[in-house]
mmCIF file of C-alpha atoms in Angstrom:
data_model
loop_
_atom_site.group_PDB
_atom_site.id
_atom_site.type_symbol
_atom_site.label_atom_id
_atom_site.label_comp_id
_atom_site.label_asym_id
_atom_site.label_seq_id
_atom_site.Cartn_x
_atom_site.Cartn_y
_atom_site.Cartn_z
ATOM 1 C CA UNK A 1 -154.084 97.787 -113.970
ATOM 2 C CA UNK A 2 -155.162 100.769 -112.063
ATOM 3 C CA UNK A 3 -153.324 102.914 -109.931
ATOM 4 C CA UNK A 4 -153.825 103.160 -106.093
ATOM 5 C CA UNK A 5 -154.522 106.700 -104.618
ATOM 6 C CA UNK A 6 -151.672 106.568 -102.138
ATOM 7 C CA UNK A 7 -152.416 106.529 -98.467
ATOM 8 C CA UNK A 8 -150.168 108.053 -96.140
ATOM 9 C CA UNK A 9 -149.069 105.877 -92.571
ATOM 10 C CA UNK A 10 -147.837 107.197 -89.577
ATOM 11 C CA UNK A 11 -144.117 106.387 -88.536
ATOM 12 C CA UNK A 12 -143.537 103.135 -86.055
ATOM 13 C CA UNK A 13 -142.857 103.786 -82.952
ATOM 14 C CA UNK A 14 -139.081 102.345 -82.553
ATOM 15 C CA UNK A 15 -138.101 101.556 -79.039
ATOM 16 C CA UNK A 16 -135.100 104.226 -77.649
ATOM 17 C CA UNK A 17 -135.118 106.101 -80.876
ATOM 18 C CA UNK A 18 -137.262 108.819 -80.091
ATOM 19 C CA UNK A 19 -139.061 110.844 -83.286
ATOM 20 C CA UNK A 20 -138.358 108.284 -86.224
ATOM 21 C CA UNK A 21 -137.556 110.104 -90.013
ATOM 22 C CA UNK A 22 -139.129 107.696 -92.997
ATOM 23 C CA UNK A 23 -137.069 108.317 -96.490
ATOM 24 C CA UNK A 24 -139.423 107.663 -99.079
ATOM 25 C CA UNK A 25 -139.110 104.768 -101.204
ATOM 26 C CA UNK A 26 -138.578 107.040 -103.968
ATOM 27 C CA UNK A 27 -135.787 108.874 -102.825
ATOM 28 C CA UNK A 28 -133.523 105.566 -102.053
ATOM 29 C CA UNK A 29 -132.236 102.801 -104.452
ATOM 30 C CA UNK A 30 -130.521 99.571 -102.485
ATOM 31 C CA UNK A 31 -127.309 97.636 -103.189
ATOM 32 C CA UNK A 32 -126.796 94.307 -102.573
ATOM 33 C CA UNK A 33 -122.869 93.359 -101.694
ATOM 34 C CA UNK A 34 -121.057 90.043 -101.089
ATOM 35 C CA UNK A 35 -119.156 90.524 -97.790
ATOM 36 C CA UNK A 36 -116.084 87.923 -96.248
ATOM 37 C CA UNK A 37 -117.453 89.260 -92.562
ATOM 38 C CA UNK A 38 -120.081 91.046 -91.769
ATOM 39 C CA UNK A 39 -118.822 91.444 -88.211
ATOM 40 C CA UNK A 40 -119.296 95.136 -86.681
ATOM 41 C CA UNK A 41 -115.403 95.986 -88.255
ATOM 42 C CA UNK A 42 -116.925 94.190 -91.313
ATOM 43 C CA UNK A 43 -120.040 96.776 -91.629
ATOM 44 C CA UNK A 44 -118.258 99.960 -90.736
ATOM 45 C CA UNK A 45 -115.791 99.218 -93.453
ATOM 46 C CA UNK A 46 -118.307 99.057 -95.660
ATOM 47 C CA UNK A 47 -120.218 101.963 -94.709
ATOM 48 C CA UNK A 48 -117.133 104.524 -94.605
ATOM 49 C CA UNK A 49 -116.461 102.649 -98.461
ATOM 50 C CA UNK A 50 -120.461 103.501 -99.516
ATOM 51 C CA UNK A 51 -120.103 107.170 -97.943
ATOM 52 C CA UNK A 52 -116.650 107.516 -99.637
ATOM 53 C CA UNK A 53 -118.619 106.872 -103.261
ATOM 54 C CA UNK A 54 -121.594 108.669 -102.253
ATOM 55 C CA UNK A 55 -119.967 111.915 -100.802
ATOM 56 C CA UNK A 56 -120.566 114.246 -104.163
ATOM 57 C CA UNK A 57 -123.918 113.349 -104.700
ATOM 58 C CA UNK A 58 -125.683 114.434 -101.396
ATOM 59 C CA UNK A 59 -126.614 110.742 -100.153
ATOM 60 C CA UNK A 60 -126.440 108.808 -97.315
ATOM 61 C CA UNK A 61 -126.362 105.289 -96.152
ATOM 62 C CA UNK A 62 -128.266 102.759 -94.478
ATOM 63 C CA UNK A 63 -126.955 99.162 -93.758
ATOM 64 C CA UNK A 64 -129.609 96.745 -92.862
ATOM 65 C CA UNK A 65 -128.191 95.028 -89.585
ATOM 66 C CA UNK A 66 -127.462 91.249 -90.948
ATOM 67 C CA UNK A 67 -128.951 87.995 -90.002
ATOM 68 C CA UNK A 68 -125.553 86.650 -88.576
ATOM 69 C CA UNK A 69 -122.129 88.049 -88.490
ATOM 70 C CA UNK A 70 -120.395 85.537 -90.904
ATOM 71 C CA UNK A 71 -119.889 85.957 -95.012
ATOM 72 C CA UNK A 72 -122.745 86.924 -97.055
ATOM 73 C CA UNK A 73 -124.479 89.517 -98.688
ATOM 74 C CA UNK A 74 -125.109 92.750 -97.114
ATOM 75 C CA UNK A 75 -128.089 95.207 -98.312
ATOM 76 C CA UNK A 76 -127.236 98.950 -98.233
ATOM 77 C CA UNK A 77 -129.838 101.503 -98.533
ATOM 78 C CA UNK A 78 -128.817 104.714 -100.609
ATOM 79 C CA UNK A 79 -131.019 107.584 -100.263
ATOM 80 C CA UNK A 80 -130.731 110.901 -101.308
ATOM 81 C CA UNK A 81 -130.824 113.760 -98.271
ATOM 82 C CA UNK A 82 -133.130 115.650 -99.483
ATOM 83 C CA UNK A 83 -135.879 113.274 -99.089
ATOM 84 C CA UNK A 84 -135.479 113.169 -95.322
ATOM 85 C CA UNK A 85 -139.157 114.899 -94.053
ATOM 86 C CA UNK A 86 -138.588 118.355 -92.485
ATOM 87 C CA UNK A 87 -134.931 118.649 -92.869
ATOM 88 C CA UNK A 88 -134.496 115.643 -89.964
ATOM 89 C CA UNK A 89 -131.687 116.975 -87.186
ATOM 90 C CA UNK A 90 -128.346 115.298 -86.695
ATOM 91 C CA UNK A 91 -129.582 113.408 -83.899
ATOM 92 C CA UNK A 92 -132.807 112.069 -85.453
ATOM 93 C CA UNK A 93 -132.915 108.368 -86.728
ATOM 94 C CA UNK A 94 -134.194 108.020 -90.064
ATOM 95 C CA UNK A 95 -134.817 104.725 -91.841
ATOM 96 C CA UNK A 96 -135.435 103.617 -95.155
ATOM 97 C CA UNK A 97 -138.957 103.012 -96.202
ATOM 98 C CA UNK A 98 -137.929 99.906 -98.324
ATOM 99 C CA UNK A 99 -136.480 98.351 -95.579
ATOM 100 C CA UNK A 100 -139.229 99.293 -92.778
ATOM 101 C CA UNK A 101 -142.047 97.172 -94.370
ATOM 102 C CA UNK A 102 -142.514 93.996 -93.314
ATOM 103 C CA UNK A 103 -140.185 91.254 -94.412
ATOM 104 C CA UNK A 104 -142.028 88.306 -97.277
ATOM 105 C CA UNK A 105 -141.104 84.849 -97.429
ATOM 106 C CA UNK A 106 -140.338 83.380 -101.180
ATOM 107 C CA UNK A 107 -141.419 85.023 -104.549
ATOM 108 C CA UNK A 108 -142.025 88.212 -105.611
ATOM 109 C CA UNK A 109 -144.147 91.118 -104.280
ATOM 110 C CA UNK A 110 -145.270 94.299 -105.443
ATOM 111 C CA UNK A 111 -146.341 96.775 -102.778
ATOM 112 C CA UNK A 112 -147.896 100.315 -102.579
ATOM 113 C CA UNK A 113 -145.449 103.014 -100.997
ATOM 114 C CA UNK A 114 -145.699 106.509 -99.820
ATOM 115 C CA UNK A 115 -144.918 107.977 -103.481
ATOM 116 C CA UNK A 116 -145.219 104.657 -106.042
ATOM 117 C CA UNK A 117 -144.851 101.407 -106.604
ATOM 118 C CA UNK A 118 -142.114 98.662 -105.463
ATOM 119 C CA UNK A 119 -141.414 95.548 -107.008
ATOM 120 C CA UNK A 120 -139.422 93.286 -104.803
ATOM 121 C CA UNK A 121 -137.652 89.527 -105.244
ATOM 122 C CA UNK A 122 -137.473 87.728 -101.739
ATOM 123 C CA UNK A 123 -135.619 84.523 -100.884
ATOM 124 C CA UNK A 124 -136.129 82.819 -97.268
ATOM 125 C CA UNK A 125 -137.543 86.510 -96.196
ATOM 126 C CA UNK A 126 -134.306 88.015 -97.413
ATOM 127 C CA UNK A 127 -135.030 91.091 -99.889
ATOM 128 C CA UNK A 128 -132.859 90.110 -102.890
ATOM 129 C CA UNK A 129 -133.521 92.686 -105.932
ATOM 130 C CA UNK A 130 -136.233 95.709 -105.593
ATOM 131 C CA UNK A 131 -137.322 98.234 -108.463
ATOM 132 C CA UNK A 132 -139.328 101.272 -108.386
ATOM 133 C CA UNK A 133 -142.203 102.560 -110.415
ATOM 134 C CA UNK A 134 -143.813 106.105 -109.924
ATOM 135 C CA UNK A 135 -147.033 104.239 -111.546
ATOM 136 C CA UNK A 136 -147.990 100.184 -111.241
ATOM 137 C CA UNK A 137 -145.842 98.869 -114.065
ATOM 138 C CA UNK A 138 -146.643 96.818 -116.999
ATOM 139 C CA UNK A 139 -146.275 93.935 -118.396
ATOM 140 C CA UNK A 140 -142.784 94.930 -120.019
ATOM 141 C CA UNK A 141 -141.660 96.607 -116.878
ATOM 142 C CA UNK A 142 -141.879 93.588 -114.824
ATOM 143 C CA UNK A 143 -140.754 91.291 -117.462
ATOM 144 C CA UNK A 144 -137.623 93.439 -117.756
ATOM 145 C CA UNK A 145 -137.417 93.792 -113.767
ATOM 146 C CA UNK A 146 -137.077 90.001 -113.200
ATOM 147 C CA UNK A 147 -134.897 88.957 -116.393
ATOM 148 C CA UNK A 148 -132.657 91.639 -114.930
ATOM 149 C CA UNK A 149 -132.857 90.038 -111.536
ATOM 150 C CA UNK A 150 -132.552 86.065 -113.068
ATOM 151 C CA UNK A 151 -129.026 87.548 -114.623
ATOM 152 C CA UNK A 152 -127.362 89.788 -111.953
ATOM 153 C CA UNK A 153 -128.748 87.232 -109.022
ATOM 154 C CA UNK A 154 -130.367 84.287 -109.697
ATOM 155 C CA UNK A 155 -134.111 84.006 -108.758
ATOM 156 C CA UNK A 156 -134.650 81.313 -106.059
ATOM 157 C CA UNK A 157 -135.601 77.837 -107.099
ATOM 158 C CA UNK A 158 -139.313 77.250 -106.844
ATOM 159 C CA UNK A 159 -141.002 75.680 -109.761
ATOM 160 C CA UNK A 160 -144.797 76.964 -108.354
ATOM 161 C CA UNK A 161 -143.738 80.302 -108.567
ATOM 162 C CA UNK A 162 -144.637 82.245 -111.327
ATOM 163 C CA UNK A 163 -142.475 85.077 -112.107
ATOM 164 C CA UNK A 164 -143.767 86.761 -115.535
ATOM 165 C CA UNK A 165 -147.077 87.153 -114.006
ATOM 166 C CA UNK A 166 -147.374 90.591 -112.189
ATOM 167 C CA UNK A 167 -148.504 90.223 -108.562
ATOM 168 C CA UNK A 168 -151.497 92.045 -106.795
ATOM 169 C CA UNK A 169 -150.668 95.217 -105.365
ATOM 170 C CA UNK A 170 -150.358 95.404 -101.714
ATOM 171 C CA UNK A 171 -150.578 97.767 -98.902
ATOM 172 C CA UNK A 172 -147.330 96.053 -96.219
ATOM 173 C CA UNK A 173 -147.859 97.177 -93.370
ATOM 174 C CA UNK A 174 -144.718 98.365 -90.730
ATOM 175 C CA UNK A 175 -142.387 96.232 -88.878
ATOM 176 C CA UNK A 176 -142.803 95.594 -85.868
ATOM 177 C CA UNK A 177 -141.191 95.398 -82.548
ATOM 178 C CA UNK A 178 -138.044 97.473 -83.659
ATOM 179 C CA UNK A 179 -135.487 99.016 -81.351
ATOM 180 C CA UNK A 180 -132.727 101.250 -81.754
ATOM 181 C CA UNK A 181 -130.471 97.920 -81.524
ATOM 182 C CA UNK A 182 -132.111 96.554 -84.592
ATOM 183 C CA UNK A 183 -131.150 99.739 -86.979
ATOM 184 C CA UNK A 184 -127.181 99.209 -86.311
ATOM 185 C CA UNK A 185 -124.585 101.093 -85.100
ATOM 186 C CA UNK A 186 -124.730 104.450 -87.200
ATOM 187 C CA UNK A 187 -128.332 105.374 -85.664
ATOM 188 C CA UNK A 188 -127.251 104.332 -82.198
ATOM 189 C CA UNK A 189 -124.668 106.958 -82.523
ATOM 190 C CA UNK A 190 -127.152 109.492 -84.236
ATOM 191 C CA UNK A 191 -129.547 109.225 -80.894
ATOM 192 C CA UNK A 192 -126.439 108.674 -78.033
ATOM 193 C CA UNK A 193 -124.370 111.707 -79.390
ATOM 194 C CA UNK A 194 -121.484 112.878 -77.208
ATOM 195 C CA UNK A 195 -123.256 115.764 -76.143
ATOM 196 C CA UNK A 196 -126.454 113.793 -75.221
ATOM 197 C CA UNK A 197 -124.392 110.773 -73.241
ATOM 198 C CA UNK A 198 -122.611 113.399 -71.319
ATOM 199 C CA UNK A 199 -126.386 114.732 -70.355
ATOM 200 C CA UNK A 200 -127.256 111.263 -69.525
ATOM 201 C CA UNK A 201 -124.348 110.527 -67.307
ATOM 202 C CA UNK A 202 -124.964 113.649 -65.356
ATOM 203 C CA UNK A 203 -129.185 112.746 -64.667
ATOM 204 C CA UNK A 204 -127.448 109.502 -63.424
ATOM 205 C CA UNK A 205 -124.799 111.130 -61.380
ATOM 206 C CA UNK A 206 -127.518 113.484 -60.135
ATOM 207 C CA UNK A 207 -130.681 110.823 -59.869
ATOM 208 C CA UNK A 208 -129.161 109.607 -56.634
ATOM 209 C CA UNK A 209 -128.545 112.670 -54.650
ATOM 210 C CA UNK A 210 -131.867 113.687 -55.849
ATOM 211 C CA UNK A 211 -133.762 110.428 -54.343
ATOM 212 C CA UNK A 212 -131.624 110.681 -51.238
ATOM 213 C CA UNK A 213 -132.505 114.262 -50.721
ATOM 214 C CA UNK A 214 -136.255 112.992 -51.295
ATOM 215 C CA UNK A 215 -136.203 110.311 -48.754
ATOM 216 C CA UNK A 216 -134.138 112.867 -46.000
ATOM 217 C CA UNK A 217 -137.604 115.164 -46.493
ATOM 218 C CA UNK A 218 -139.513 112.504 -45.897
ATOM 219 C CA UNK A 219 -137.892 110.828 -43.112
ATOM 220 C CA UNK A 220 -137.487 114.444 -41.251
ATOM 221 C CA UNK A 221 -141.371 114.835 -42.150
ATOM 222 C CA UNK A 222 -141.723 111.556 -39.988
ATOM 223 C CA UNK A 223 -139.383 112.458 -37.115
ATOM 224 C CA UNK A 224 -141.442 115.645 -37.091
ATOM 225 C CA UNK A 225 -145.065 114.005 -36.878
ATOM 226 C CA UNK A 226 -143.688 111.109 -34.320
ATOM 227 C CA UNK A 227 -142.017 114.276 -32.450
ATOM 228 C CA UNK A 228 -145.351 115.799 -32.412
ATOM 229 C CA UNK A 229 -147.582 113.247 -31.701
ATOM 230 C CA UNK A 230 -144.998 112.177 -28.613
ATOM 231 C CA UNK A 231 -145.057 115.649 -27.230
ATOM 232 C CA UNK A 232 -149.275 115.044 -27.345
ATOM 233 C CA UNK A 233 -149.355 111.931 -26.075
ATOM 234 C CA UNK A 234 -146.937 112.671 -23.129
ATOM 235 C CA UNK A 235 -149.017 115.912 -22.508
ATOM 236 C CA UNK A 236 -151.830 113.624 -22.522
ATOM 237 C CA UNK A 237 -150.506 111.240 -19.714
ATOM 238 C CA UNK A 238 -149.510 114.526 -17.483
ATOM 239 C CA UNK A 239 -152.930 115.487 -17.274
ATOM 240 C CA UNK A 240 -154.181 111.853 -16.706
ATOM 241 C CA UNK A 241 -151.453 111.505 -13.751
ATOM 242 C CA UNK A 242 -152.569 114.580 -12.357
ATOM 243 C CA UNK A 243 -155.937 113.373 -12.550
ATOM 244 C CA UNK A 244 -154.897 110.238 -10.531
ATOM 245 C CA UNK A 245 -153.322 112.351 -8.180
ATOM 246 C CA UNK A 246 -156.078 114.623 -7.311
ATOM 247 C CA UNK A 247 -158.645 111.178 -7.702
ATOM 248 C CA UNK A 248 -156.249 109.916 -4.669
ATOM 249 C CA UNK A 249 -156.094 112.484 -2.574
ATOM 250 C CA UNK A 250 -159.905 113.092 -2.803
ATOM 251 C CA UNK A 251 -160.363 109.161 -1.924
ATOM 252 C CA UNK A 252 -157.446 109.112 0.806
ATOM 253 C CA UNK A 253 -159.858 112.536 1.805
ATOM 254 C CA UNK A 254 -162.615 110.217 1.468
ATOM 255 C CA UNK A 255 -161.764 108.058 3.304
ATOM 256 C CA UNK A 256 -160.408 109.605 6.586
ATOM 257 C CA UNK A 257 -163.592 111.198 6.555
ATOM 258 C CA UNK A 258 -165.390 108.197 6.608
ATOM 259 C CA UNK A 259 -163.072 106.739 9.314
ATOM 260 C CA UNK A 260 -163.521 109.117 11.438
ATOM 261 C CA UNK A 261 -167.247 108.846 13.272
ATOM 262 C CA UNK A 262 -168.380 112.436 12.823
ATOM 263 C CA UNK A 263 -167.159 114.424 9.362
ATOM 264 C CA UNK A 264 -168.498 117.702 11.744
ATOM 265 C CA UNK A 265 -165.188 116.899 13.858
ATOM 266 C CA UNK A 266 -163.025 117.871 10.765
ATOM 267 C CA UNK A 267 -165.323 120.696 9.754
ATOM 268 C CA UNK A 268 -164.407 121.997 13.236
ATOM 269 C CA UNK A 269 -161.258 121.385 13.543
ATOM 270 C CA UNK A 270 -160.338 122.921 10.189
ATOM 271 C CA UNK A 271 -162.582 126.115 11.033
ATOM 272 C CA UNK A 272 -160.514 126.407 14.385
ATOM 273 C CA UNK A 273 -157.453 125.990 12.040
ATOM 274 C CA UNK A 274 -158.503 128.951 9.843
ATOM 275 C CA UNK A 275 -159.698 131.036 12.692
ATOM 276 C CA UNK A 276 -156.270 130.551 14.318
ATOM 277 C CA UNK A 277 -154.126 131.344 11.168
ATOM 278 C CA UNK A 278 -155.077 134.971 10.900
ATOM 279 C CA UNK A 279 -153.162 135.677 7.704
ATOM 280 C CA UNK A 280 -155.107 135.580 5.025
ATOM 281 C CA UNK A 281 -153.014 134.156 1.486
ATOM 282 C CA UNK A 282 -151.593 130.844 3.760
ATOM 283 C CA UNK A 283 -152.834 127.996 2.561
ATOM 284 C CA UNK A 284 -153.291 124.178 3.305
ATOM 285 C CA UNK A 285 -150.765 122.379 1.174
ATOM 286 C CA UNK A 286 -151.469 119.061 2.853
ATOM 287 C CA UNK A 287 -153.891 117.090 5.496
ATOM 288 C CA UNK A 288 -153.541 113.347 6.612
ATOM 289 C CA UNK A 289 -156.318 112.385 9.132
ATOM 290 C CA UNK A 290 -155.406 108.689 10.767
ATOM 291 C CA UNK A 291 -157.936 107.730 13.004
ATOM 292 C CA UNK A 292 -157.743 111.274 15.634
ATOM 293 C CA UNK A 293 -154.323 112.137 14.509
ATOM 294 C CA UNK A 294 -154.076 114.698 11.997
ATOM 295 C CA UNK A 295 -151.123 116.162 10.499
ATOM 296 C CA UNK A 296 -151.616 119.231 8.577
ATOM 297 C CA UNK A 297 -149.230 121.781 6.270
ATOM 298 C CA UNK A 298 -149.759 125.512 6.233
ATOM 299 C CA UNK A 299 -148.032 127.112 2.796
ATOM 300 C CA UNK A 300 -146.900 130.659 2.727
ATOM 301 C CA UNK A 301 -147.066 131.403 6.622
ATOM 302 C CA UNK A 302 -144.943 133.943 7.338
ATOM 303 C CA UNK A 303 -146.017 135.087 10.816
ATOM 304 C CA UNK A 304 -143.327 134.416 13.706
ATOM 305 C CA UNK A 305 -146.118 133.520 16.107
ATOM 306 C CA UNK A 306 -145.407 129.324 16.277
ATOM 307 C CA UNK A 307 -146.299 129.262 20.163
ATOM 308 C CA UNK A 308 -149.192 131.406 20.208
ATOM 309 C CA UNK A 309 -150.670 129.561 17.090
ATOM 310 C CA UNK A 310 -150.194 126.636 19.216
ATOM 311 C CA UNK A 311 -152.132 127.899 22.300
ATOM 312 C CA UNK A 312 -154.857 129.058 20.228
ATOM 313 C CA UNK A 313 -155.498 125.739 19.063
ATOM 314 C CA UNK A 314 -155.007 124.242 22.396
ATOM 315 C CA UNK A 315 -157.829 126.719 23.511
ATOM 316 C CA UNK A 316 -160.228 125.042 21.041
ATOM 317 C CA UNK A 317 -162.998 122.571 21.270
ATOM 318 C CA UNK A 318 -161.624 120.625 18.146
ATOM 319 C CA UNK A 319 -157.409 120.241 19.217
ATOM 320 C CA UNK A 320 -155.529 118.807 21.706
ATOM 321 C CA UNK A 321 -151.941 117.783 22.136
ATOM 322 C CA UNK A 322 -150.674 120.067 18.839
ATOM 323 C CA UNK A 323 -147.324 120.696 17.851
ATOM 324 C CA UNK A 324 -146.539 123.083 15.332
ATOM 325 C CA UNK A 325 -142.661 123.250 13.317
ATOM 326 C CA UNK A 326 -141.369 124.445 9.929
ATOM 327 C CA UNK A 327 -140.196 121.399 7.934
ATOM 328 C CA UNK A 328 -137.152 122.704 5.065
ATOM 329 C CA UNK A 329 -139.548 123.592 2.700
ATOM 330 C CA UNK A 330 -140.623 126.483 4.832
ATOM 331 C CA UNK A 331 -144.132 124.907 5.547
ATOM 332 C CA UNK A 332 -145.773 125.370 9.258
ATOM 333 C CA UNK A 333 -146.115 121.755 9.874
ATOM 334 C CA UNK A 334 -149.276 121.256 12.937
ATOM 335 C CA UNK A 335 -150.152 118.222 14.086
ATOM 336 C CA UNK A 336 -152.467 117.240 16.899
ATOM 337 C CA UNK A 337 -155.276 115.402 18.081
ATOM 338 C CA UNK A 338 -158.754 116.385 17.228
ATOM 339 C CA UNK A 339 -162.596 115.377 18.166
ATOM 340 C CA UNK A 340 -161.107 114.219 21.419
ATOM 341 C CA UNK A 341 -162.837 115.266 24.558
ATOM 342 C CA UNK A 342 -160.392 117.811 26.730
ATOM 343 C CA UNK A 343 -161.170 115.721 30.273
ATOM 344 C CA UNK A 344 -160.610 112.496 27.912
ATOM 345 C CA UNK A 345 -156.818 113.797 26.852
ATOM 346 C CA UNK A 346 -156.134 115.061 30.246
ATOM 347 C CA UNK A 347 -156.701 111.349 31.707
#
């Protein structure tokens, strides 16, 4: 039989275990134990009894988590430290290679590892006896590997299997779908070490204030834009009212003029207006023209001169019957009659 040029395979991804650490095949050997419970109390009992034998001989142990939690058999991986790859931290799971193949069904199997050959007995897809060859073994090897596994165990019951017959060699592939659950308690407490849980509780402590303090920028960048775009649209209606305002007057203007059955009587009467209001920064604040009767405010008038304003206009063409008084915002208030012939208003 000829040997197979070893291929190397990139570690499974395990889910919440971070950077996984794969002990050769050749660097472990696995016991099989008869257990009255393998409850969690049941396993760590075991575990502190495998590290108690093992702690002079630079090993460590790996208990593959069981199928149920009454009595039974327990396998326990034993591997050497030295064969963890790059010195793996503290805090870095590592996992046996012999148990991170995929599971067979009935029979044997010999499979192709990182660094040799591994001849394995399964029962109902429970590993049973495994052996290890640096080279694919022969005829004597085997032979030897599964008399030794008939006495110690018992090889299962299957009359169509044939056991002195070496199998094929084959390349397993990984497990898959594994999670930190699945490799037991002593890797969950390699990855959640107190030093990382404390870490962990304060992200979680600290996750909140940080989305809070996320959505208050937000929501103040909101108030800000809705503030903004208020302040534009209400800047927006001032110059539309004032629009209206001056579209009003200019109609009401409009209007009057239009009433009235010359526009030249206005024109005259407002040139009489300015002719009689000798100072120069007053200014008309306000005209209303109903029919003949006009009504109009002067702004910023300051002359003392109310009567003589009034017989000025009085000695006009354009006015008759005026009347001129300051209202309380200090405006020369004039109203009068205009377009209306003098003999007419006399009558």
């Amino acid at each position: 039989m000829n040997r197979i040029t070893p291929i190397p395979q990139k570690a499974p991804k395990v889910r919440f275990a971070g950077k996984v650490a794969i002990v050769a095949r050749s660097r472990c050997r696995m016991e099989r134990v008869w257990m009255p419970s393998r409850n969690r109390e049941g396993l760590e009992a075991a575990r502190l009894q495998f590290q108690h034998n093992t702690q002079t001989s630079n090993e460590i142990v790996f208990i593959e988590p069981p199928a149920s939690a009454g009595a039974g058999y327990i396998n326990a991986w034993i591997c050497q430290l030295d064969g963890l790859p790059d010195k793996a931290g503290a805090n870095q799971v590592w996992i046996p290679e012999g148990f991170l193949r995929q599971p067979g069904t009935t029979g044997p199997r010999l499979i192709q590892c990182q660094e040799g050959y591994d001849g394995q007995v399964w029962d109902d897809g429970v590993l049973i006896s495994t052996r290890w060859w640096p080279i694919p073994p022969g005829r004597d090897d085997w032979r030897q590997f599964i008399d030794g596994t008939d006495a110690v165990i018992g090889l299962p019951e299957d009359p169509e299997i044939d056991w002195i017959r070496i199998p094929d060699i084959e390349m397993v592939a990984w497990r898959h779908n594994l999670s930190l659950y699945n490799l037991g308690r002593e890797s969950v407490a390699r990855v959640f070490s107190p030093l990382r849980l404390a870490l962990i509780a304060i992200l979680l402590l600290i996750l909140p204030f940080g989305l809070l303090a996320g959505s208050y920028a937000r929501l103040s960048l909101y108030i800000a834009q809705a503030n903004s775009r208020i302040s534009e649209l209400s800047e927006r209606n001032d110059t539309i009212s004032q629009a209206q305002k001056t579209a009003l007057a200019d109609r009401t203007f409009s209007e009057a003029m239009d009433a009235n059955n010359s526009s030249m009587v206005l024109v005259d009467a407002l040139s009489d207006l300015r002719t009689g209001v000798p100072q120069t920064d007053a200014s008309i604040s306000y005209l209303n023209l109903a029919d003949r009767s006009i009504e109009v405010r002067i702004r910023d008038y300051t002359d003392n001169d109310t009567p003589a304003l009034v017989q000025r206009l009085e000695a006009t063409d354009a006015w008759s019957s005026v009347s001129a008084s300051r209202n309380r915002n200090g405006e020369l208030v004039i109203k009068g009659i205009i377009g209306e012939r003098k003999e007419d208003a006399g009558q």
